[in-house]
């Protein structure tokens, strides 16, 4: 087994490849390799037993040349400043590929949310906001949910921000519940946006999505919705997984039943679900199943040099951020697997976050049809731009997506006169 790669080193190498093809000046290239700003915070939290624990958190504003920094906040025991840096870089390329007027940022707290009570989670969320409140804002940097953070956590953070500033400012954070100034259609937006790109990719490779077999790694907000939407569209979801394990039934899983089980489970995991025909497999085996469509929808670095040659899917649609390492990219490209790269495939979430901000600014809310029609237009336009770039330069889709995005960000940086 090779050492776990550093995601920020990967993000920088991906940029280096794009910079060489685009012929960026050395000064522009050097500027885009590093975050513009980062904040490290310590958050003391009183635990339910009366003791205090101090948690470490981060907020990185990678680039705001195209608009305020934008990106989620992750709660994860393995969070590091380098994962947050990488994720903030990917947010910069993500907002650029769908051409929304925002930059890239990301936040994280090192914690295990599954071991915290609801009260502890609320105090941690509010404590984080107290530390970052003066660093963010609707016109500076706008957080949102990510791994292990929810619309409810966004509400606590918004409330804390409004108490600190003494004003009603719902556009400071997105992914809020609909009854707390959120947008209709934000919940399933990442998965839905990914499925719009899958539909385009399937047309290109001549794959009929009716009854297409699907494996999904991750059953959180993104993976869970990918399963539900794939099922609704008539695809056959044969495998799903989360941290409690992976489950496989070649005849197709009963996704509504699994989703209902996960909703009712206090830990929101698949653990404890049983059905005839379904057999437990490992998360590693799930990735290597002979399926038409594979959705990595969990964490980074799961398709690596170690397993890339065993991936059998026709399309890999990366709903997670950073699931495939650069070595694995080369292998999948040579095998002719169609990759929809992360910051294109999963851009639906931030796209509807942007719509949410627009609605907050107008204080006027759109019907679901309007959200979905606009999302579809953004995703298909971005998909086509990346596909055309891949054809022009004869490169894999990830590099093509970088070429589209990095050029847009570099143009904004140059137009502002920061670096030529
Ligand atoms: N966390 C999501 C992502 O990685 C959404 C970010 C946002 O809505 O700002 O794209």
CSV table of N, CA and C and ligand atoms in Angstrom, one decimal, residues 70-73 87 91 94 106 142-147 174-175 186 190 321 346-347 349-351 353-354, ligand 1:
chain,number,residue,atom,x,y,z
A,70,UNK,N,-15.8,31.1,-1.8
A,70,UNK,CA,-17.0,30.3,-1.6
A,70,UNK,C,-16.6,28.9,-1.4
A,71,UNK,N,-17.2,28.2,-0.4
A,71,UNK,CA,-16.9,26.8,-0.2
A,71,UNK,C,-17.4,26.3,1.2
A,72,UNK,N,-17.5,25.0,1.3
A,72,UNK,CA,-18.1,24.4,2.5
A,72,UNK,C,-17.1,24.4,3.7
A,73,UNK,N,-17.7,23.8,4.8
A,73,UNK,CA,-16.9,23.6,6.0
A,73,UNK,C,-17.1,22.1,6.3
A,87,UNK,N,-8.9,21.6,-1.0
A,87,UNK,CA,-10.3,21.8,-1.2
A,87,UNK,C,-10.7,23.2,-1.6
A,91,UNK,N,-12.3,24.5,-5.0
A,91,UNK,CA,-13.5,25.4,-5.1
A,91,UNK,C,-13.3,26.5,-6.1
A,94,UNK,N,-13.8,25.2,-9.4
A,94,UNK,CA,-15.2,24.7,-9.5
A,94,UNK,C,-16.1,25.9,-9.8
A,106,UNK,N,-12.5,27.3,1.6
A,106,UNK,CA,-13.0,26.1,2.3
A,106,UNK,C,-12.6,26.2,3.8
A,142,UNK,N,-18.1,33.0,1.7
A,142,UNK,CA,-19.4,32.5,2.0
A,142,UNK,C,-19.3,31.0,2.3
A,143,UNK,N,-19.4,30.5,3.5
A,143,UNK,CA,-19.4,29.1,3.8
A,143,UNK,C,-20.7,28.3,3.4
A,144,UNK,N,-20.6,27.0,3.5
A,144,UNK,CA,-21.7,26.2,3.1
A,144,UNK,C,-21.5,24.8,3.8
A,145,UNK,N,-22.4,23.8,3.6
A,145,UNK,CA,-22.2,22.5,4.1
A,145,UNK,C,-21.1,21.7,3.3
A,146,UNK,N,-20.5,20.7,3.9
A,146,UNK,CA,-19.6,19.8,3.2
A,146,UNK,C,-19.7,18.5,4.0
A,147,UNK,N,-18.7,17.7,4.0
A,147,UNK,CA,-18.7,16.4,4.7
A,147,UNK,C,-19.1,16.6,6.2
A,174,UNK,N,-24.6,29.5,2.9
A,174,UNK,CA,-25.6,28.9,2.0
A,174,UNK,C,-25.8,27.4,2.5
A,175,UNK,N,-26.8,26.8,1.8
A,175,UNK,CA,-27.1,25.4,2.3
A,175,UNK,C,-27.9,25.4,3.5
A,186,UNK,N,-31.6,22.9,-3.1
A,186,UNK,CA,-30.2,22.9,-2.7
A,186,UNK,C,-29.8,21.5,-2.1
A,190,UNK,N,-26.1,18.8,-5.6
A,190,UNK,CA,-24.8,18.3,-6.0
A,190,UNK,C,-25.0,17.0,-6.8
A,321,UNK,N,-14.8,15.2,-3.7
A,321,UNK,CA,-13.7,16.1,-4.1
A,321,UNK,C,-12.4,15.3,-4.0
A,346,UNK,N,-19.3,17.7,-9.4
A,346,UNK,CA,-20.0,18.1,-8.2
A,346,UNK,C,-20.3,19.6,-8.0
A,347,UNK,N,-20.2,20.3,-9.1
A,347,UNK,CA,-20.4,21.8,-9.1
A,347,UNK,C,-21.9,22.2,-8.9
A,349,UNK,N,-23.8,21.7,-6.4
A,349,UNK,CA,-24.0,22.2,-5.0
A,349,UNK,C,-23.7,23.7,-4.9
A,350,UNK,N,-22.5,24.0,-5.4
A,350,UNK,CA,-22.2,25.4,-5.2
A,350,UNK,C,-23.0,26.3,-6.2
A,351,UNK,N,-23.4,25.7,-7.3
A,351,UNK,CA,-24.2,26.5,-8.3
A,351,UNK,C,-25.5,26.9,-7.6
A,353,UNK,N,-26.0,27.0,-4.4
A,353,UNK,CA,-25.6,27.9,-3.3
A,353,UNK,C,-25.6,29.3,-3.8
A,354,UNK,N,-25.0,29.5,-5.0
A,354,UNK,CA,-25.0,30.8,-5.7
A,354,UNK,C,-26.4,31.3,-5.9
B,1,LIG,N1,-19.2,21.7,-0.2
B,1,LIG,C1,-19.7,21.8,-1.5
B,1,LIG,C2,-18.6,21.6,-2.5
B,1,LIG,O1,-17.6,21.1,-2.2
B,1,LIG,C3,-20.6,23.0,-1.8
B,1,LIG,C4,-19.9,24.3,-1.5
B,1,LIG,C5,-20.8,25.5,-1.5
B,1,LIG,O2,-22.0,25.4,-1.7
B,1,LIG,O3,-20.3,26.6,-1.3
B,1,LIG,O4,-18.8,22.0,-3.7
